[in-house]
PDB file of C-alpha atoms and ligand atoms in Angstrom:
ATOM      1  CA  PRO A   1       0.115   0.032   0.106  1.00 97.00           C
ATOM      2  CA  THR A   2       0.992   3.600  -0.817  1.00 98.00           C
ATOM      3  CA  LEU A   3       1.252   6.529   1.550  1.00 98.00           C
ATOM      4  CA  VAL A   4       1.618   9.864   0.807  1.00 99.00           C
ATOM      5  CA  VAL A   5       2.758  11.898   4.456  1.00 99.00           C
ATOM      6  CA  LEU A   6       2.009  15.505   4.594  1.00 98.00           C
ATOM      7  CA  ILE A   7       4.127  17.674   7.140  1.00 98.00           C
ATOM      8  CA  SER A   8       4.731  21.219   8.139  1.00 98.00           C
ATOM      9  CA  GLY A   9       7.325  20.862  10.889  1.00 98.00           C
ATOM     10  CA  SER A  10       9.983  18.179  12.540  1.00 98.00           C
ATOM     11  CA  GLY A  11       8.478  15.048  11.248  1.00 98.00           C
ATOM     12  CA  SER A  12       8.919  12.977  14.383  1.00 98.00           C
ATOM     13  CA  ASN A  13       5.444  11.195  13.320  1.00 98.00           C
ATOM     14  CA  LEU A  14       7.080  10.731  10.103  1.00 98.00           C
ATOM     15  CA  GLN A  15      10.194   9.190  11.264  1.00 98.00           C
ATOM     16  CA  ALA A  16       8.029   6.841  13.540  1.00 98.00           C
ATOM     17  CA  PHE A  17       6.471   5.489  10.313  1.00 98.00           C
ATOM     18  CA  ILE A  18       9.820   5.400   8.545  1.00 98.00           C
ATOM     19  CA  LYS A  19      11.136   3.182  11.444  1.00 98.00           C
ATOM     20  CA  ALA A  20       7.967   1.000  11.609  1.00 98.00           C
ATOM     21  CA  ILE A  21       8.502   0.121   7.692  1.00 98.00           C
ATOM     22  CA  GLU A  22      12.057  -0.218   7.905  1.00 98.00           C
ATOM     23  CA  THR A  23      11.679  -2.798  10.725  1.00 98.00           C
ATOM     24  CA  GLY A  24       8.985  -4.492   8.854  1.00 98.00           C
ATOM     25  CA  ARG A  25       6.271  -3.664  11.149  1.00 98.00           C
ATOM     26  CA  LEU A  26       4.413  -1.452   8.893  1.00 98.00           C
ATOM     27  CA  LYS A  27       3.733  -3.002   5.215  1.00 98.00           C
ATOM     28  CA  ALA A  28       3.530   0.313   3.177  1.00 98.00           C
ATOM     29  CA  ARG A  29       5.539   2.514   1.011  1.00 98.00           C
ATOM     30  CA  ILE A  30       5.699   6.263   1.837  1.00 98.00           C
ATOM     31  CA  ALA A  31       5.691   7.311  -2.143  1.00 98.00           C
ATOM     32  CA  ALA A  32       6.266  10.949  -0.942  1.00 98.00           C
ATOM     33  CA  VAL A  33       6.293  13.630   1.727  1.00 99.00           C
ATOM     34  CA  ILE A  34       5.110  16.856   1.089  1.00 98.00           C
ATOM     35  CA  SER A  35       5.770  20.088   3.154  1.00 98.00           C
ATOM     36  CA  ASN A  36       3.951  23.451   2.895  1.00 98.00           C
ATOM     37  CA  ARG A  37       7.190  24.683   4.494  1.00 98.00           C
ATOM     38  CA  ALA A  38      10.845  24.241   3.190  1.00 98.00           C
ATOM     39  CA  GLU A  39      12.277  24.864   6.364  1.00 98.00           C
ATOM     40  CA  ALA A  40      10.537  21.803   7.821  1.00 98.00           C
ATOM     41  CA  TYR A  41      13.282  19.086   9.115  1.00 98.00           C
ATOM     42  CA  GLY A  42      10.939  16.336   8.160  1.00 98.00           C
ATOM     43  CA  LEU A  43      12.003  17.126   4.580  1.00 98.00           C
ATOM     44  CA  ARG A  44      15.608  16.031   5.753  1.00 98.00           C
ATOM     45  CA  ARG A  45      14.099  12.919   7.633  1.00 98.00           C
ATOM     46  CA  ALA A  46      12.499  11.835   4.272  1.00 98.00           C
ATOM     47  CA  ALA A  47      15.624  12.479   2.072  1.00 98.00           C
ATOM     48  CA  ASP A  48      17.834  10.730   4.485  1.00 98.00           C
ATOM     49  CA  ALA A  49      15.387   7.768   4.109  1.00 98.00           C
ATOM     50  CA  GLY A  50      15.382   8.224   0.209  1.00 98.00           C
ATOM     51  CA  ILE A  51      11.873   9.177   0.179  1.00 98.00           C
ATOM     52  CA  PRO A  52      10.815  11.677  -2.525  1.00 98.00           C
ATOM     53  CA  THR A  53       9.820  15.251  -1.392  1.00 98.00           C
ATOM     54  CA  ASP A  54       8.170  18.353  -2.330  1.00 98.00           C
ATOM     55  CA  ILE A  55       6.980  21.386  -1.146  1.00 98.00           C
ATOM     56  CA  VAL A  56       3.881  23.299  -2.008  1.00 98.00           C
ATOM     57  CA  SER A  57       4.394  26.762  -0.170  1.00 96.00           C
ATOM     58  CA  HIS A  58       1.207  28.370   0.845  1.00 91.00           C
ATOM     59  CA  ARG A  59       2.635  31.865   0.624  1.00 93.00           C
ATOM     60  CA  LEU A  60       2.502  31.468  -3.196  1.00 94.00           C
ATOM     61  CA  PHE A  61      -1.274  31.422  -3.061  1.00 95.00           C
ATOM     62  CA  ASP A  62      -3.814  33.752  -2.545  1.00 93.00           C
ATOM     63  CA  ASN A  63      -6.547  31.653  -1.497  1.00 95.00           C
ATOM     64  CA  ARG A  64      -7.164  28.386   0.251  1.00 95.00           C
ATOM     65  CA  GLU A  65      -8.670  26.570  -3.013  1.00 96.00           C
ATOM     66  CA  ASN A  66      -6.010  27.358  -5.466  1.00 97.00           C
ATOM     67  CA  PHE A  67      -3.277  25.857  -2.769  1.00 97.00           C
ATOM     68  CA  ASP A  68      -5.706  22.853  -1.862  1.00 97.00           C
ATOM     69  CA  GLN A  69      -5.865  22.217  -5.734  1.00 97.00           C
ATOM     70  CA  VAL A  70      -2.288  22.095  -6.502  1.00 98.00           C
ATOM     71  CA  LEU A  71      -1.596  19.887  -3.331  1.00 98.00           C
ATOM     72  CA  GLN A  72      -4.514  17.528  -4.277  1.00 98.00           C
ATOM     73  CA  ASP A  73      -2.648  17.273  -7.948  1.00 98.00           C
ATOM     74  CA  LYS A  74       0.670  16.438  -6.451  1.00 98.00           C
ATOM     75  CA  ILE A  75      -0.607  13.827  -3.798  1.00 98.00           C
ATOM     76  CA  ASP A  76      -2.940  12.148  -6.657  1.00 98.00           C
ATOM     77  CA  ALA A  77       0.083  11.896  -8.978  1.00 98.00           C
ATOM     78  CA  PHE A  78       1.258   9.233  -6.480  1.00 98.00           C
ATOM     79  CA  GLN A  79      -2.148   7.625  -6.144  1.00 98.00           C
ATOM     80  CA  PRO A  80      -1.835   6.747  -2.552  1.00 98.00           C
ATOM     81  CA  ASP A  81      -4.089   4.313  -0.831  1.00 98.00           C
ATOM     82  CA  LEU A  82      -3.692   6.953   2.359  1.00 98.00           C
ATOM     83  CA  VAL A  83      -2.785  10.386   2.752  1.00 98.00           C
ATOM     84  CA  VAL A  84      -1.513  10.752   6.393  1.00 99.00           C
ATOM     85  CA  LEU A  85      -1.330  14.402   7.994  1.00 98.00           C
ATOM     86  CA  ALA A  86       1.541  14.518  10.488  1.00 98.00           C
ATOM     87  CA  GLY A  87       1.844  17.747  11.784  1.00 97.00           C
ATOM     88  CA  PHE A  88       0.262  19.454   8.879  1.00 97.00           C
ATOM     89  CA  MET A  89      -0.395  22.786  10.237  1.00 95.00           C
ATOM     90  CA  ARG A  90      -3.008  24.027   7.382  1.00 94.00           C
ATOM     91  CA  ILE A  91      -6.717  23.949   7.175  1.00 93.00           C
ATOM     92  CA  LEU A  92      -8.105  22.041   4.416  1.00 96.00           C
ATOM     93  CA  THR A  93     -11.057  23.166   2.366  1.00 96.00           C
ATOM     94  CA  PRO A  94     -14.064  20.717   2.490  1.00 96.00           C
ATOM     95  CA  ASN A  95     -13.640  19.738  -1.305  1.00 97.00           C
ATOM     96  CA  PHE A  96     -10.252  18.745  -0.484  1.00 98.00           C
ATOM     97  CA  VAL A  97     -11.208  16.634   2.598  1.00 97.00           C
ATOM     98  CA  ARG A  98     -13.992  15.169   0.501  1.00 97.00           C
ATOM     99  CA  HIS A  99     -11.716  14.045  -2.132  1.00 98.00           C
ATOM    100  CA  TYR A 100     -10.112  12.161   0.381  1.00 98.00           C
ATOM    101  CA  GLU A 101     -12.862  10.800   2.573  1.00 97.00           C
ATOM    102  CA  GLY A 102     -12.092   7.898   4.161  1.00 98.00           C
ATOM    103  CA  ARG A 103      -8.685   7.495   3.200  1.00 98.00           C
ATOM    104  CA  MET A 104      -6.918  10.626   5.160  1.00 98.00           C
ATOM    105  CA  LEU A 105      -5.727  10.517   8.719  1.00 98.00           C
ATOM    106  CA  ASN A 106      -4.844  13.147  11.108  1.00 98.00           C
ATOM    107  CA  ILE A 107      -3.255  13.448  14.631  1.00 98.00           C
ATOM    108  CA  HIS A 108      -4.195  16.053  17.259  1.00 98.00           C
ATOM    109  CA  PRO A 109      -2.220  16.342  20.437  1.00 98.00           C
ATOM    110  CA  SER A 110      -5.808  16.713  22.529  1.00 98.00           C
ATOM    111  CA  LEU A 111      -8.265  14.033  23.890  1.00 98.00           C
ATOM    112  CA  LEU A 112     -10.811  15.172  21.380  1.00 98.00           C
ATOM    113  CA  PRO A 113     -13.405  16.645  21.364  1.00 97.00           C
ATOM    114  CA  LEU A 114     -11.384  18.257  24.100  1.00 98.00           C
ATOM    115  CA  TYR A 115      -8.954  21.145  22.796  1.00 98.00           C
ATOM    116  CA  LYS A 116      -9.513  21.601  19.234  1.00 97.00           C
ATOM    117  CA  GLY A 117      -7.265  24.018  17.572  1.00 95.00           C
ATOM    118  CA  ILE A 118      -3.682  25.083  18.315  1.00 95.00           C
ATOM    119  CA  HIS A 119      -1.595  25.366  21.408  1.00 97.00           C
ATOM    120  CA  THR A 120      -3.355  22.409  23.327  1.00 98.00           C
ATOM    121  CA  HIS A 121      -0.519  21.842  25.782  1.00 98.00           C
ATOM    122  CA  ARG A 122      -0.350  25.520  27.016  1.00 98.00           C
ATOM    123  CA  ARG A 123      -4.237  25.408  27.058  1.00 98.00           C
ATOM    124  CA  VAL A 124      -4.060  22.431  29.281  1.00 98.00           C
ATOM    125  CA  LEU A 125      -1.920  23.607  31.762  1.00 98.00           C
ATOM    126  CA  GLU A 126      -3.569  27.066  31.966  1.00 98.00           C
ATOM    127  CA  ASP A 127      -6.700  25.196  32.741  1.00 98.00           C
ATOM    128  CA  GLY A 128      -4.934  23.217  35.407  1.00 97.00           C
ATOM    129  CA  GLY A 129      -6.227  20.060  33.837  1.00 96.00           C
ATOM    130  CA  ASN A 130      -4.287  16.776  35.136  1.00 96.00           C
ATOM    131  CA  GLU A 131      -5.111  14.653  32.276  1.00 98.00           C
ATOM    132  CA  HIS A 132      -4.186  15.259  28.570  1.00 98.00           C
ATOM    133  CA  GLY A 133      -3.834  13.155  25.592  1.00 98.00           C
ATOM    134  CA  VAL A 134      -3.694  12.703  21.657  1.00 98.00           C
ATOM    135  CA  SER A 135      -6.337  11.716  19.135  1.00 98.00           C
ATOM    136  CA  VAL A 136      -5.938   9.702  15.465  1.00 98.00           C
ATOM    137  CA  HIS A 137      -8.865  10.458  13.486  1.00 98.00           C
ATOM    138  CA  PHE A 138     -10.205  10.468   9.898  1.00 98.00           C
ATOM    139  CA  VAL A 139     -10.081  13.930   8.513  1.00 98.00           C
ATOM    140  CA  SER A 140     -13.578  15.504   7.914  1.00 95.00           C
ATOM    141  CA  PRO A 141     -14.404  18.662   6.849  1.00 93.00           C
ATOM    142  CA  GLU A 142     -14.695  20.216  10.477  1.00 91.00           C
ATOM    143  CA  LEU A 143     -11.319  21.042  11.931  1.00 91.00           C
ATOM    144  CA  ASP A 144     -10.043  18.492  14.424  1.00 94.00           C
ATOM    145  CA  GLY A 145     -13.699  17.122  14.330  1.00 94.00           C
ATOM    146  CA  GLY A 146     -13.513  13.859  12.408  1.00 97.00           C
ATOM    147  CA  PRO A 147     -14.445  10.479  13.739  1.00 98.00           C
ATOM    148  CA  VAL A 148     -11.855   9.450  16.275  1.00 98.00           C
ATOM    149  CA  ILE A 149      -9.806   6.045  15.826  1.00 98.00           C
ATOM    150  CA  ILE A 150      -7.783   5.915  18.865  1.00 98.00           C
ATOM    151  CA  GLN A 151      -6.445   7.989  21.707  1.00 98.00           C
ATOM    152  CA  ALA A 152      -3.752   7.754  24.239  1.00 98.00           C
ATOM    153  CA  LYS A 153      -3.982   9.515  27.559  1.00 98.00           C
ATOM    154  CA  VAL A 154      -1.238  10.916  29.659  1.00 98.00           C
ATOM    155  CA  PRO A 155      -1.038  12.375  33.356  1.00 98.00           C
ATOM    156  CA  VAL A 156      -0.256  16.283  33.635  1.00 98.00           C
ATOM    157  CA  LEU A 157       2.431  16.734  36.385  1.00 98.00           C
ATOM    158  CA  PRO A 158       2.568  19.745  38.784  1.00 95.00           C
ATOM    159  CA  SER A 159       5.977  20.072  37.316  1.00 96.00           C
ATOM    160  CA  ASP A 160       4.763  19.937  33.796  1.00 98.00           C
ATOM    161  CA  SER A 161       6.101  22.777  31.216  1.00 98.00           C
ATOM    162  CA  GLU A 162       4.617  23.013  27.704  1.00 97.00           C
ATOM    163  CA  SER A 163       7.942  20.864  26.343  1.00 98.00           C
ATOM    164  CA  SER A 164       7.795  18.357  29.279  1.00 98.00           C
ATOM    165  CA  LEU A 165       3.836  17.749  28.406  1.00 98.00           C
ATOM    166  CA  ALA A 166       4.877  17.761  24.557  1.00 98.00           C
ATOM    167  CA  GLU A 167       7.201  15.382  24.904  1.00 98.00           C
ATOM    168  CA  ARG A 168       4.943  12.781  27.191  1.00 98.00           C
ATOM    169  CA  ILE A 169       2.463  13.178  24.518  1.00 98.00           C
ATOM    170  CA  GLN A 170       4.968  12.678  21.409  1.00 98.00           C
ATOM    171  CA  GLU A 171       6.119   9.476  22.835  1.00 98.00           C
ATOM    172  CA  GLN A 172       2.350   8.058  22.652  1.00 98.00           C
ATOM    173  CA  GLU A 173       1.782   9.752  18.930  1.00 98.00           C
ATOM    174  CA  HIS A 174       4.764   7.641  17.911  1.00 98.00           C
ATOM    175  CA  VAL A 175       3.188   4.368  19.016  1.00 98.00           C
ATOM    176  CA  ILE A 176      -0.447   4.806  18.006  1.00 98.00           C
ATOM    177  CA  TYR A 177      -0.218   6.440  14.674  1.00 98.00           C
ATOM    178  CA  PRO A 178       1.837   3.643  13.049  1.00 98.00           C
ATOM    179  CA  GLN A 179      -0.593   1.389  14.638  1.00 98.00           C
ATOM    180  CA  VAL A 180      -3.512   2.982  13.278  1.00 98.00           C
ATOM    181  CA  VAL A 181      -1.779   3.080   9.756  1.00 98.00           C
ATOM    182  CA  LYS A 182      -1.366  -0.808   9.917  1.00 98.00           C
ATOM    183  CA  TRP A 183      -4.603  -1.345  10.766  1.00 98.00           C
ATOM    184  CA  PHE A 184      -5.534   0.680   7.914  1.00 98.00           C
ATOM    185  CA  VAL A 185      -2.957  -0.834   5.197  1.00 98.00           C
ATOM    186  CA  GLU A 186      -4.404  -4.362   6.508  1.00 98.00           C
ATOM    187  CA  GLY A 187      -7.864  -3.207   5.428  1.00 98.00           C
ATOM    188  CA  ARG A 188      -9.358  -3.570   9.275  1.00 98.00           C
ATOM    189  CA  LEU A 189      -9.742   0.081   9.751  1.00 98.00           C
ATOM    190  CA  LYS A 190     -12.632   1.812   7.707  1.00 98.00           C
ATOM    191  CA  LEU A 191     -14.906   4.712   7.645  1.00 98.00           C
ATOM    192  CA  VAL A 192     -18.350   3.418   7.368  1.00 97.00           C
ATOM    193  CA  ASN A 193     -21.185   5.929   7.612  1.00 95.00           C
ATOM    194  CA  ASN A 194     -18.805   8.473   9.066  1.00 95.00           C
ATOM    195  CA  GLN A 195     -18.131   6.270  12.006  1.00 97.00           C
ATOM    196  CA  ALA A 196     -14.680   4.713  12.313  1.00 98.00           C
ATOM    197  CA  THR A 197     -14.612   0.859  12.384  1.00 98.00           C
ATOM    198  CA  LEU A 198     -11.941  -1.638  13.097  1.00 98.00           C
ATOM    199  CA  ASP A 199     -12.820  -5.051  11.960  1.00 98.00           C
ATOM    200  CA  GLY A 200     -16.565  -4.264  11.267  1.00 97.00           C
ATOM    201  CA  ASN A 201     -16.922  -3.079  14.864  1.00 98.00           C
ATOM    202  CA  ALA A 202     -17.574   0.567  15.550  1.00 97.00           C
ATOM    203  CA  LEU A 203     -14.697   2.360  17.503  1.00 96.00           C
TER     204      LEU A 203
HETATM  205  C1  LIG B   1       2.613  16.731  16.738  1.00 74.99           C
HETATM  206  O1  LIG B   1       2.583  16.911  18.220  1.00 74.99           O
HETATM  207  C2  LIG B   1       0.838  16.368  16.408  1.00 74.99           C
HETATM  208  O2  LIG B   1       0.159  16.176  17.184  1.00 74.99           O
HETATM  209  C3  LIG B   1       0.790  17.930  15.782  1.00 74.99           C
HETATM  210  O3  LIG B   1       1.828  18.621  15.624  1.00 74.99           O
HETATM  211  C4  LIG B   1       2.787  17.983  16.295  1.00 74.99           C
HETATM  212  C5  LIG B   1       3.697  17.482  14.645  1.00 74.99           C
HETATM  213  O4  LIG B   1       4.989  16.922  15.351  1.00 74.99           O
HETATM  214  N1  LIG B   1      -0.195  17.497  14.679  1.00 74.99           N
HETATM  215  P1  LIG B   1       5.882  16.398  14.042  1.00 74.99           P
HETATM  216  O5  LIG B   1       6.068  17.223  13.095  1.00 74.99           O
HETATM  217  O6  LIG B   1       5.279  15.114  13.495  1.00 74.99           O
HETATM  218  O7  LIG B   1       6.971  15.993  15.161  1.00 74.99           O
END
């Protein structure tokens, strides 16, 4: 099965996929890594792994639709079975999302539906929460609103800073995201009537 991974930054989740593939745990091929930011370190991780990379800079477009259309054409050239958003920091238009319905995933660092949007770790700390987490979901037109597939919970410690909390979350991300992609490429995970199902059972 063919994956295309979209990134905007470090690409540590991308690295987790690369490792899962190299160790034979994830039987898939990353056909390309596409970033909207030329400075994304994840592009270096892809290049080091021999994966083709491309950049579609959102700054070159005067509206979301044009950006999304160029991005879609580049993705479709690889004919992926699955599009994986891994730290991709762009809001995608409904038409783009519908085009990949049921075959596009995202990871969001919160226990959805709590803390949609950005700066989730900071907001949890500000609210004095004692639990936080991360969610992997199918992408729907509603930002961070798609059907949740799996979540991982972590404690918030009194000594936590934004970075210590983010680090604890990312440890979990690198476990659950490759697992979800594995379920998908094995044909076990499907979106049915806007509901995530595993082996036919609603999640
Ligand atoms: C992760 O925390 C992910 O949950 C969020 O952005 C961050 C990206 O991390 N979407 P990386 O670029 O995969 O290291």
